[in-house]
GROMACS .gro file of C-alpha atoms in nm:
model
  224
    1GLY     CA    1   0.000   0.000   0.000
    2PRO     CA    2   0.243   0.275   0.107
    3SER     CA    3   0.499   0.210  -0.170
    4GLY     CA    4   0.277   0.100  -0.457
    5ARG     CA    5   0.504  -0.200  -0.513
    6THR     CA    6   0.325  -0.486  -0.691
    7VAL     CA    7   0.374  -0.863  -0.717
    8THR     CA    8   0.198  -1.081  -0.972
    9ALA     CA    9   0.063  -1.427  -0.895
   10ARG     CA   10   0.331  -1.581  -1.115
   11ALA     CA   11   0.611  -1.393  -0.940
   12LEU     CA   12   0.469  -1.487  -0.600
   13LYS     CA   13   0.468  -1.857  -0.690
   14GLN     CA   14   0.822  -1.835  -0.824
   15MET     CA   15   0.951  -1.665  -0.508
   16ILE     CA   16   0.775  -1.918  -0.284
   17ARG     CA   17   0.926  -2.212  -0.474
   18SER     CA   18   1.268  -2.045  -0.488
   19LEU     CA   19   1.272  -1.977  -0.115
   20ALA     CA   20   1.162  -2.334  -0.043
   21GLY     CA   21   1.443  -2.458  -0.267
   22GLY     CA   22   1.704  -2.232  -0.111
   23LEU     CA   23   1.611  -2.323   0.246
   24SER     CA   24   1.618  -2.689   0.147
   25GLU     CA   25   1.967  -2.648  -0.002
   26ARG     CA   26   2.080  -2.500   0.331
   27GLY     CA   27   1.943  -2.799   0.523
   28ILE     CA   28   1.680  -2.592   0.705
   29LEU     CA   29   1.390  -2.759   0.526
   30PRO     CA   30   1.218  -2.995   0.549
   31GLY     CA   31   1.159  -3.017   0.921
   32GLY     CA   32   1.303  -2.688   1.042
   33THR     CA   33   1.119  -2.403   1.213
   34VAL     CA   34   1.145  -2.051   1.073
   35ALA     CA   35   1.033  -1.751   1.280
   36LEU     CA   36   0.875  -1.458   1.095
   37LEU     CA   37   0.888  -1.115   1.259
   38ALA     CA   38   0.751  -0.867   1.005
   39PRO     CA   39   0.463  -0.631   0.929
   40ASN     CA   40   0.223  -0.686   0.640
   41ILE     CA   41   0.439  -0.663   0.327
   42PRO     CA   42   0.441  -0.864   0.001
   43GLU     CA   43   0.727  -1.082   0.129
   44TYR     CA   44   0.514  -1.207   0.420
   45PRO     CA   45   0.326  -1.471   0.218
   46VAL     CA   46   0.650  -1.555   0.034
   47VAL     CA   47   0.818  -1.657   0.360
   48PHE     CA   48   0.505  -1.814   0.505
   49HIS     CA   49   0.429  -2.033   0.204
   50GLY     CA   50   0.793  -2.091   0.114
   51VAL     CA   51   0.846  -2.259   0.450
   52ALA     CA   52   0.517  -2.450   0.424
   53TYR     CA   53   0.593  -2.563   0.068
   54GLY     CA   54   0.935  -2.688   0.173
   55GLY     CA   55   0.795  -2.899   0.457
   56GLY     CA   56   0.887  -2.675   0.748
   57THR     CA   57   0.708  -2.494   1.028
   58VAL     CA   58   0.665  -2.117   1.042
   59THR     CA   59   0.608  -1.943   1.374
   60THR     CA   60   0.462  -1.596   1.330
   61ILE     CA   61   0.568  -1.332   1.583
   62ASN     CA   62   0.393  -1.013   1.695
   63PRO     CA   63   0.604  -0.725   1.553
   64THR     CA   64   0.540  -0.517   1.866
   65TYR     CA   65   0.703  -0.774   2.096
   66THR     CA   66   1.008  -0.683   2.302
   67ALA     CA   67   1.331  -0.884   2.280
   68PRO     CA   68   1.250  -1.104   2.585
   69GLU     CA   69   0.905  -1.183   2.444
   70ILE     CA   70   1.052  -1.272   2.106
   71ARG     CA   71   1.324  -1.481   2.274
   72HIS     CA   72   1.062  -1.686   2.460
   73GLN     CA   73   0.883  -1.769   2.135
   74LEU     CA   74   1.206  -1.851   1.950
   75GLN     CA   75   1.308  -2.091   2.226
   76ASP     CA   76   0.965  -2.244   2.277
   77ALA     CA   77   0.909  -2.298   1.904
   78GLY     CA   78   1.260  -2.434   1.847
   79ALA     CA   79   1.330  -2.185   1.566
   80SER     CA   80   1.661  -2.213   1.380
   81VAL     CA   81   1.604  -1.915   1.148
   82LEU     CA   82   1.460  -1.570   1.212
   83VAL     CA   83   1.327  -1.358   0.924
   84THR     CA   84   1.263  -0.989   0.985
   85ILE     CA   85   1.293  -0.640   0.833
   86ALA     CA   86   1.563  -0.377   0.882
   87MET     CA   87   1.346  -0.176   1.121
   88PHE     CA   88   1.331  -0.472   1.362
   89GLU     CA   89   1.690  -0.594   1.317
   90ASP     CA   90   1.826  -0.461   1.647
   91VAL     CA   91   1.550  -0.615   1.858
   92ALA     CA   92   1.580  -0.938   1.655
   93ARG     CA   93   1.953  -0.963   1.724
   94ALA     CA   94   1.896  -0.904   2.094
   95ALA     CA   95   1.620  -1.167   2.101
   96MET     CA   96   1.837  -1.429   1.926
   97GLU     CA   97   2.093  -1.437   2.207
   98GLY     CA   98   2.081  -1.768   2.393
   99THR     CA   99   1.845  -1.932   2.141
  100GLY     CA  100   1.892  -2.197   1.875
  101VAL     CA  101   1.859  -1.942   1.592
  102ARG     CA  102   2.165  -1.973   1.368
  103ASP     CA  103   2.059  -1.755   1.073
  104LEU     CA  104   1.917  -1.403   1.066
  105ILE     CA  105   1.749  -1.310   0.738
  106VAL     CA  106   1.662  -0.944   0.686
  107ILE     CA  107   1.415  -0.868   0.407
  108GLY     CA  108   1.575  -0.601   0.192
  109GLY     CA  109   1.917  -0.655   0.349
  110GLY     CA  110   2.062  -0.592   0.693
  111GLY     CA  111   2.382  -0.542   0.886
  112ALA     CA  112   2.697  -0.750   0.913
  113GLY     CA  113   2.634  -1.122   0.946
  114ALA     CA  114   2.274  -1.102   0.830
  115LEU     CA  115   2.148  -1.266   0.512
  116SER     CA  116   1.903  -1.101   0.275
  117LEU     CA  117   1.601  -1.286   0.142
  118GLU     CA  118   1.771  -1.286  -0.201
  119ASP     CA  119   2.075  -1.459  -0.046
  120VAL     CA  120   1.870  -1.764   0.048
  121MET     CA  121   1.674  -1.800  -0.274
  122GLY     CA  122   1.768  -2.116  -0.464
  123ALA     CA  123   1.653  -2.341  -0.745
  124GLU     CA  124   1.274  -2.359  -0.744
  125LEU     CA  125   1.126  -2.655  -0.557
  126GLN     CA  126   0.887  -2.800  -0.812
  127ALA     CA  127   0.655  -2.989  -0.576
  128GLN     CA  128   0.532  -2.962  -0.219
  129ALA     CA  129   0.772  -3.144   0.013
  130PRO     CA  130   0.612  -3.470   0.134
  131VAL     CA  131   0.457  -3.424   0.479
  132ASP     CA  132   0.177  -3.579   0.681
  133LEU     CA  133  -0.092  -3.321   0.603
  134GLU     CA  134  -0.293  -3.420   0.911
  135ARG     CA  135  -0.010  -3.420   1.166
  136HIS     CA  136   0.273  -3.199   1.042
  137VAL     CA  137   0.269  -2.863   1.223
  138VAL     CA  138   0.287  -2.611   0.940
  139VAL     CA  139   0.226  -2.297   1.143
  140LEU     CA  140   0.281  -2.219   1.510
  141PRO     CA  141   0.116  -1.890   1.603
  142TYR     CA  142   0.115  -1.797   1.970
  143SER     CA  143  -0.196  -1.729   2.177
  144SER     CA  144  -0.201  -1.419   2.393
  145GLY     CA  145  -0.288  -1.643   2.687
  146THR     CA  146  -0.479  -1.543   2.998
  147THR     CA  147  -0.207  -1.650   3.241
  148GLY     CA  148   0.166  -1.697   3.202
  149GLN     CA  149   0.354  -1.686   2.874
  150PRO     CA  150   0.180  -1.713   2.534
  151LYS     CA  151   0.146  -2.072   2.413
  152GLY     CA  152   0.204  -2.210   2.065
  153VAL     CA  153  -0.102  -2.331   1.875
  154MET     CA  154  -0.006  -2.631   1.661
  155LEU     CA  155  -0.188  -2.616   1.327
  156SER     CA  156  -0.157  -2.869   1.046
  157HIS     CA  157  -0.184  -2.824   0.669
  158ARG     CA  158  -0.531  -2.977   0.693
  159ASN     CA  159  -0.633  -2.729   0.965
  160LEU     CA  160  -0.540  -2.431   0.750
  161VAL     CA  161  -0.683  -2.565   0.425
  162ALA     CA  162  -1.013  -2.669   0.587
  163ASN     CA  163  -1.055  -2.327   0.746
  164VAL     CA  164  -0.983  -2.147   0.416
  165ALA     CA  165  -1.227  -2.377   0.235
  166GLN     CA  166  -1.496  -2.301   0.495
  167ALA     CA  167  -1.441  -1.926   0.459
  168ALA     CA  168  -1.433  -1.949   0.079
  169ALA     CA  169  -1.769  -2.126   0.073
  170VAL     CA  170  -1.950  -1.836   0.241
  171SER     CA  171  -1.740  -1.529   0.155
  172GLU     CA  172  -1.822  -1.510  -0.217
  173ILE     CA  173  -1.479  -1.354  -0.283
  174THR     CA  174  -1.384  -1.362  -0.650
  175PRO     CA  175  -1.076  -1.262  -0.854
  176ARG     CA  176  -1.249  -0.926  -0.913
  177ASP     CA  177  -1.228  -0.838  -0.543
  178THR     CA  178  -0.967  -0.626  -0.366
  179ALA     CA  179  -0.910  -0.605   0.009
  180ILE     CA  180  -0.689  -0.384   0.222
  181ALA     CA  181  -0.493  -0.604   0.461
  182PHE     CA  182  -0.481  -0.373   0.761
  183LEU     CA  183  -0.506  -0.645   1.024
  184PRO     CA  184  -0.162  -0.795   1.100
  185PHE     CA  185  -0.094  -1.130   0.933
  186PHE     CA  186   0.073  -1.291   1.237
  187PRO     CA  187  -0.245  -1.399   1.426
  188ILE     CA  188  -0.478  -1.658   1.282
  189TYR     CA  189  -0.768  -1.437   1.172
  190ALA     CA  190  -0.577  -1.219   0.924
  191MET     CA  191  -0.350  -1.513   0.835
  192THR     CA  192  -0.652  -1.716   0.723
  193VAL     CA  193  -0.928  -1.471   0.629
  194LEU     CA  194  -0.710  -1.205   0.468
  195MET     CA  195  -0.380  -1.347   0.346
  196ASN     CA  196  -0.460  -1.710   0.265
  197LEU     CA  197  -0.827  -1.674   0.171
  198PHE     CA  198  -0.765  -1.393  -0.077
  199LEU     CA  199  -0.468  -1.575  -0.231
  200ASN     CA  200  -0.679  -1.890  -0.257
  201GLN     CA  201  -0.959  -1.698  -0.430
  202ARG     CA  202  -0.710  -1.530  -0.669
  203ALA     CA  203  -0.819  -1.192  -0.542
  204LYS     CA  204  -0.603  -0.884  -0.485
  205LEU     CA  205  -0.451  -0.781  -0.153
  206VAL     CA  206  -0.321  -0.434  -0.068
  207THR     CA  207  -0.090  -0.455   0.233
  208MET     CA  208  -0.064  -0.203   0.516
  209PRO     CA  209   0.228  -0.238   0.763
  210ARG     CA  210   0.007  -0.084   1.033
  211PHE     CA  211  -0.334   0.079   1.041
  212ASP     CA  212  -0.335   0.448   0.952
  213LEU     CA  213  -0.670   0.613   0.877
  214GLU     CA  214  -0.542   0.863   0.619
  215LEU     CA  215  -0.353   0.591   0.429
  216PHE     CA  216  -0.649   0.354   0.457
  217LEU     CA  217  -0.883   0.608   0.295
  218ARG     CA  218  -0.628   0.690   0.023
  219LEU     CA  219  -0.586   0.321  -0.062
  220ILE     CA  220  -0.963   0.278  -0.090
  221GLY     CA  221  -0.965   0.562  -0.340
  222GLU     CA  222  -0.670   0.424  -0.537
  223HIS     CA  223  -0.768   0.057  -0.548
  224LYS     CA  224  -1.149   0.080  -0.528
   0.00000   0.00000   0.00000
């Protein structure tokens, strides 16, 4: 939304398959857990579905978390890779200390020792990595919890696909539709009903890193 940058469906598929291939070449996939600490940007579904396509687990992190909160999730989820943006790099580095995270990937490029998303792109993985669709944990979002630390919610490929199919059956979203993704993708509602549902329905998404009323109204005017 803010930049006007666009990604076609073809390019999105290519980036997803290339990231899955690159992470597989590095031995992270299949089976590894990748943490995603980012606002709503076009690369969010690339990382999310790249990890899923390669047979890994993605744990989505609240971008407003402090370093100790991020560290708890990295440790609890068993993440070996953390993907973030330059704005969050300092807090990400602080959070990584004492965890099993061995690679920091900064979308758009970061400081010394960090990889860019382009660095880890590889040969396109041509087919979904074989996994048990009923039992493999594909995404591990964390509940806010009423007591104690947030807890990981273990969701399978079947869980996500069934929920998207349910929403698709009643939403009547078509490829002619456009939505502004102003709710953050990291919790399950926007993950399913905005990001994955609209991609599934071949509709158009306009991303907002955070809600801003003036920008929201401008984007409605621009994208109808």
